[in-house]
PDB file of C-alpha atoms in Angstrom:
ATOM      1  CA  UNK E1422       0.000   0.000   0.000  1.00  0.00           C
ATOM      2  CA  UNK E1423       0.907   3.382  -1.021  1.00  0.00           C
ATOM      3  CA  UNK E1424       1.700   6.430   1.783  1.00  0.00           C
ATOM      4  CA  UNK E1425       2.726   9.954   1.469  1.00  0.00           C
ATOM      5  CA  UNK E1426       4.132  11.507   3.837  1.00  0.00           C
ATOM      6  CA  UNK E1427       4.254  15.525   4.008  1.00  0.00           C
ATOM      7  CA  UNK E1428       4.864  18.180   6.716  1.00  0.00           C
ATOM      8  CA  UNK E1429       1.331  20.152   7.652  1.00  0.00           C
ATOM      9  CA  UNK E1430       0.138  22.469  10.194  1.00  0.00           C
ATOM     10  CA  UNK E1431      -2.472  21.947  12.393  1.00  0.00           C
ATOM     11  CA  UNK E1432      -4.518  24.576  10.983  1.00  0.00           C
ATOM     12  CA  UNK E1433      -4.729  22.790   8.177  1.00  0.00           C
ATOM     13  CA  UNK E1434      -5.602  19.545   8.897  1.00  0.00           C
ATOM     14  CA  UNK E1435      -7.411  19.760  12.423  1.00  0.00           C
ATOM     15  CA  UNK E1436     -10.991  19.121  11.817  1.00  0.00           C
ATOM     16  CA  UNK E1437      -9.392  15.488  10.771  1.00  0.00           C
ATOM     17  CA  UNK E1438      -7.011  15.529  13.751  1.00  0.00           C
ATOM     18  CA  UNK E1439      -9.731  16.423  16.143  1.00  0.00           C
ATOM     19  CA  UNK E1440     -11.356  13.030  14.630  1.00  0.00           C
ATOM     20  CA  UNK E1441      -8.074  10.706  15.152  1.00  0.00           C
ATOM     21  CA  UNK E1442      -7.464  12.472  18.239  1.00  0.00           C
ATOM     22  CA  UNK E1443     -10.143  10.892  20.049  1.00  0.00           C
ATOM     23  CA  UNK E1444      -9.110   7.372  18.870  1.00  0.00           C
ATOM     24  CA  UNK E1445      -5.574   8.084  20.047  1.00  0.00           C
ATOM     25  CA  UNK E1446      -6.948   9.189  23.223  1.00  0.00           C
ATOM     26  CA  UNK E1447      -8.900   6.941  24.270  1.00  0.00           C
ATOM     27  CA  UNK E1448      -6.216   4.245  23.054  1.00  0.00           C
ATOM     28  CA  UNK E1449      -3.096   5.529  25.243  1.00  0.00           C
ATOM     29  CA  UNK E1450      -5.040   7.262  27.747  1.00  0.00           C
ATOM     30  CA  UNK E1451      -4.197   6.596  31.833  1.00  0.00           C
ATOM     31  CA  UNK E1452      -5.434   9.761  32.952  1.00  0.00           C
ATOM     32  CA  UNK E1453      -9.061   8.649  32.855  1.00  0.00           C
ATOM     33  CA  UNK E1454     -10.361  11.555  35.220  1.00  0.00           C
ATOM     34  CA  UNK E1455      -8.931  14.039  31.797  1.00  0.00           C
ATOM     35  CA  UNK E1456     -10.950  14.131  29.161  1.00  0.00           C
ATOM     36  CA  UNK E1457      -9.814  15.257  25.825  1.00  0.00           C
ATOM     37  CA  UNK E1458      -9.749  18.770  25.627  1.00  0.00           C
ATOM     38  CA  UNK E1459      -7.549  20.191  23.173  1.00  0.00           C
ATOM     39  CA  UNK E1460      -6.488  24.034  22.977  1.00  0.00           C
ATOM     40  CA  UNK E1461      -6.293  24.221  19.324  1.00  0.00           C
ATOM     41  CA  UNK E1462      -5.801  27.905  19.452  1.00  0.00           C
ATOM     42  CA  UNK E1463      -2.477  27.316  21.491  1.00  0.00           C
ATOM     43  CA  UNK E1464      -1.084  25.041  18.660  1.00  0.00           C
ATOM     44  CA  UNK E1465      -2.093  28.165  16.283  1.00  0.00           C
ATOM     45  CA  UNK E1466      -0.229  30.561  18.528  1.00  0.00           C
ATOM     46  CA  UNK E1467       3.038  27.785  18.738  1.00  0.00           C
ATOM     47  CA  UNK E1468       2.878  27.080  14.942  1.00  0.00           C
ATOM     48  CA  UNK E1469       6.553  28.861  14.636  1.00  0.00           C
ATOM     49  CA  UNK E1470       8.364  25.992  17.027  1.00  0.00           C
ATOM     50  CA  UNK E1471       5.912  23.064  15.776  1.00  0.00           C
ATOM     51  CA  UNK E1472       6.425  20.776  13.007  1.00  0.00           C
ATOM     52  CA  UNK E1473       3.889  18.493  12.398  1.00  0.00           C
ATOM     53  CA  UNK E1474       4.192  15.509   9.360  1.00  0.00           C
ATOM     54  CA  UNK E1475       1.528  13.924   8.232  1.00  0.00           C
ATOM     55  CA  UNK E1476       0.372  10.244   6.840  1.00  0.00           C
ATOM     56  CA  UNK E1477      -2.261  10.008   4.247  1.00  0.00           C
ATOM     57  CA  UNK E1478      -3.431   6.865   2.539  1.00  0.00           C
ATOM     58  CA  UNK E1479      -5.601   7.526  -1.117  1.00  0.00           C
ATOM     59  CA  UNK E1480      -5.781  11.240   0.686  1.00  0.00           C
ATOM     60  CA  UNK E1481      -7.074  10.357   3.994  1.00  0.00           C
ATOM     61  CA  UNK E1482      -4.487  10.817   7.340  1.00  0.00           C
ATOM     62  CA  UNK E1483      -3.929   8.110   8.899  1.00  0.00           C
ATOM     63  CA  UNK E1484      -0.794   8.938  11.113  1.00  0.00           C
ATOM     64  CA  UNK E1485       1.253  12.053  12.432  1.00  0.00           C
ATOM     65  CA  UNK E1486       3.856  12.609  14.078  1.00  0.00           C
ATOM     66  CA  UNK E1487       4.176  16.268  16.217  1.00  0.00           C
ATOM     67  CA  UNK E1488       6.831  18.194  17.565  1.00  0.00           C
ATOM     68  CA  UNK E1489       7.850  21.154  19.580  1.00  0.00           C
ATOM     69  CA  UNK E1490      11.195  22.688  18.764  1.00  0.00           C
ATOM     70  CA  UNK E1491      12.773  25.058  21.043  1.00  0.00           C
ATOM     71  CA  UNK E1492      16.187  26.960  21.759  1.00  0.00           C
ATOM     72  CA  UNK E1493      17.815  24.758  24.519  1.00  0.00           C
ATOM     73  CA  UNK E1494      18.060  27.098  27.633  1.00  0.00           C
ATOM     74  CA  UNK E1495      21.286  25.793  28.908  1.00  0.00           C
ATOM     75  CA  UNK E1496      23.094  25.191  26.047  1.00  0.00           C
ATOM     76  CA  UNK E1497      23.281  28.334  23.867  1.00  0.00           C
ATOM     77  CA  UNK E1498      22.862  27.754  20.015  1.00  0.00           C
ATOM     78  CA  UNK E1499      21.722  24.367  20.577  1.00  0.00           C
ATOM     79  CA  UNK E1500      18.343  23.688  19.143  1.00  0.00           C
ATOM     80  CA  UNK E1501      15.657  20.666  20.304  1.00  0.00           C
ATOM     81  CA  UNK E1502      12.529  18.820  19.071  1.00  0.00           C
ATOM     82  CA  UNK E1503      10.691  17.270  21.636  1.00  0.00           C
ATOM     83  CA  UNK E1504       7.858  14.817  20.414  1.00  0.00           C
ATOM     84  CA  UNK E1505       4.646  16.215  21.551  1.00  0.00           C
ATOM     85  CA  UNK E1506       2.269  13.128  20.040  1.00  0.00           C
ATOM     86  CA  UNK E1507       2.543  10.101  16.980  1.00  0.00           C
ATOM     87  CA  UNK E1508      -0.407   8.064  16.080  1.00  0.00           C
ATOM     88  CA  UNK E1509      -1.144   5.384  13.202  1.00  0.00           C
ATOM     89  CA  UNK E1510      -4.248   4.395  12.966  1.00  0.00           C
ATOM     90  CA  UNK E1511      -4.519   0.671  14.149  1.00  0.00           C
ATOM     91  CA  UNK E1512      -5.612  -0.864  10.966  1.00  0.00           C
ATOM     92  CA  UNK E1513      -2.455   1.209   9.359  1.00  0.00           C
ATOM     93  CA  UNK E1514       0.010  -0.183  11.635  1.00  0.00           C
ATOM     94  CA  UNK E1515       2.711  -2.640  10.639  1.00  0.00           C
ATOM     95  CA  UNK E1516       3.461  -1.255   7.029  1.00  0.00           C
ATOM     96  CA  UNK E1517       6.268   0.794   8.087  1.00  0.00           C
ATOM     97  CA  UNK E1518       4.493   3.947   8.414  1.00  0.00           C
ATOM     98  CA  UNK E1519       5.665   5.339  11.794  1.00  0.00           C
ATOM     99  CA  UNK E1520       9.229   4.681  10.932  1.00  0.00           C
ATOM    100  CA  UNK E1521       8.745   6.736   8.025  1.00  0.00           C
ATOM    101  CA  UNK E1522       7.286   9.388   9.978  1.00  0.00           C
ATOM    102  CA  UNK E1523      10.052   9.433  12.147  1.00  0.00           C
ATOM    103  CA  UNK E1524      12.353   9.509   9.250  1.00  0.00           C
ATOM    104  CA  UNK E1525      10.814  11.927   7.469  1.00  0.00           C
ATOM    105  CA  UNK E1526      10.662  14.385  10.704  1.00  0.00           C
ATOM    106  CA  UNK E1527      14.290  14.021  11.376  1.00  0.00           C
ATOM    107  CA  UNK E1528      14.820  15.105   7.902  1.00  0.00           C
ATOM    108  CA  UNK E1529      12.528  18.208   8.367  1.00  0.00           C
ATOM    109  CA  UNK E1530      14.338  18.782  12.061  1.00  0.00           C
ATOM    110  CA  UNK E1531      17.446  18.935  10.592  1.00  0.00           C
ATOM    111  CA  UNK E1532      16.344  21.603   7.961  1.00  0.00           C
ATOM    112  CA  UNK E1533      15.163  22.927  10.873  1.00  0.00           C
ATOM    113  CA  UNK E1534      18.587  23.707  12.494  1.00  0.00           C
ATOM    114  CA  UNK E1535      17.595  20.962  15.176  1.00  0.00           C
ATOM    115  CA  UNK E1536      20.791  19.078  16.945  1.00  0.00           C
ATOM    116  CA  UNK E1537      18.692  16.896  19.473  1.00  0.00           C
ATOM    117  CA  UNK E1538      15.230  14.866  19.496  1.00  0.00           C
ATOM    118  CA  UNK E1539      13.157  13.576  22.237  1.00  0.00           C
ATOM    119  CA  UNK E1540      10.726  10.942  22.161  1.00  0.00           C
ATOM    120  CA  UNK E1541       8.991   9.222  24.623  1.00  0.00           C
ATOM    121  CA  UNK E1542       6.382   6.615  24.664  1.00  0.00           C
ATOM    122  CA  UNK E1543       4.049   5.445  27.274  1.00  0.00           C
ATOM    123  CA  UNK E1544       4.964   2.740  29.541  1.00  0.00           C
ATOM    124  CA  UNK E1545       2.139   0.696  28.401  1.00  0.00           C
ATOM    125  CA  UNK E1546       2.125   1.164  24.834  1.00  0.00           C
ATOM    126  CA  UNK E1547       6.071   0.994  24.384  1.00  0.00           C
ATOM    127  CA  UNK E1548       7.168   1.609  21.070  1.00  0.00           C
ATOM    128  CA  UNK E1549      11.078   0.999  22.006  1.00  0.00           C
ATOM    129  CA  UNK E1550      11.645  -1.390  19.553  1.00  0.00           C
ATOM    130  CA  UNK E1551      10.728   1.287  16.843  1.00  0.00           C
ATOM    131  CA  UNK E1552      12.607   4.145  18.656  1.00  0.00           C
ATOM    132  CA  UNK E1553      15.797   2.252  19.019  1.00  0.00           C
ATOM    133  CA  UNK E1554      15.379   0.753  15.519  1.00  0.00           C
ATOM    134  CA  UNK E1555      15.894   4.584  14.763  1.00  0.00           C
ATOM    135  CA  UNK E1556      19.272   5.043  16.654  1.00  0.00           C
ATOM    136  CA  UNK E1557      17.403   6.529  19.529  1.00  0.00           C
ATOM    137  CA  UNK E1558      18.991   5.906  22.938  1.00  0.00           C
ATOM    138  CA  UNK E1559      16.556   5.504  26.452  1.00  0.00           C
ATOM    139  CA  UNK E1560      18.350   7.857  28.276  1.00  0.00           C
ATOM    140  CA  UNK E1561      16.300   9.465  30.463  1.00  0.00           C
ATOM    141  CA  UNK E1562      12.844   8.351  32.916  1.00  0.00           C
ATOM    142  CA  UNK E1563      10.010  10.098  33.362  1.00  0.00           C
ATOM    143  CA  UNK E1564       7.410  10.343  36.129  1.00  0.00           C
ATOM    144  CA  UNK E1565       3.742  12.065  37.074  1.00  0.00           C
ATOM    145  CA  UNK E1566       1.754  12.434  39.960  1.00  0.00           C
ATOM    146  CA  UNK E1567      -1.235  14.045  40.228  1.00  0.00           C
ATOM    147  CA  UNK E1568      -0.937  16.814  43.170  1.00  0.00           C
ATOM    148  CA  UNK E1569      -4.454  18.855  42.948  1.00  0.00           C
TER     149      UNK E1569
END
């Protein structure tokens, strides 16, 4: 099967991201007291520092893969992308799709001026065979609580 894979902006593809964002949600939720609510106005007001590539099968998305790129505060001139969110569709999955996302991003980072990218995955829905497939390294654990 056929994908292309293209960089986007929110703006222009979130009535079908609000649609896909409900499956991803309730797939890799463990907040269950959140619901979805997301501030699309905020990813309007970020679209400077966010890259966001796209999937699309016969013209419909079926994947993305998000990031926020920022000026590294301790490190002067050194530029980050931190994954904000990926998703393929489940019936999409296992055709090489995400890897190409993540390929395609780097590429796009790079142009970018980006040095350094962050991904994460959820704990139950580990994806580190695909990361480190990538040349990603785990080098760092992260932790919530909820305090209010």
């Amino acid at each position: 099967m056929a994908f292309d894979i293209s960089v986007s902006t929110i703006a222009e593809c979130k009535d079908e991201l609000e649609v896909l964002a409900k499956q991803h949600h309730a797939e890799v939720n463990v907040f269950y007291d959140v619901p979805l609510d997301i501030d699309w106005r905020k990813y309007e007001i970020a679209s400077k520092s966010y890259r966001l590539i796209i999937c699309r099968v016969d013209g419909k998305l079926v994947g993305w893969a998000g990031f926020f790129l920022a000026d590294h505060i301790r490190h002067i001139g050194y530029r980050i992308a931190k994954e904000d969110w990926y998703y393929v569709m489940p019936e999409f999955r296992g055709m090489g799709i995400g890897k190409a996302l993540f390929k395609y991003a780097e590429n796009v980072l790079r142009d970018a001026d980006v040095r350094r990218v962050m991904i994460s995955c959820k704990v139950d829905h580990d994806h580190t065979g695909l990361i480190e497939s990538l040349g990603y390294i785990h080098y760092e654990k992260n932790f919530t609580k909820v305090i209010a």
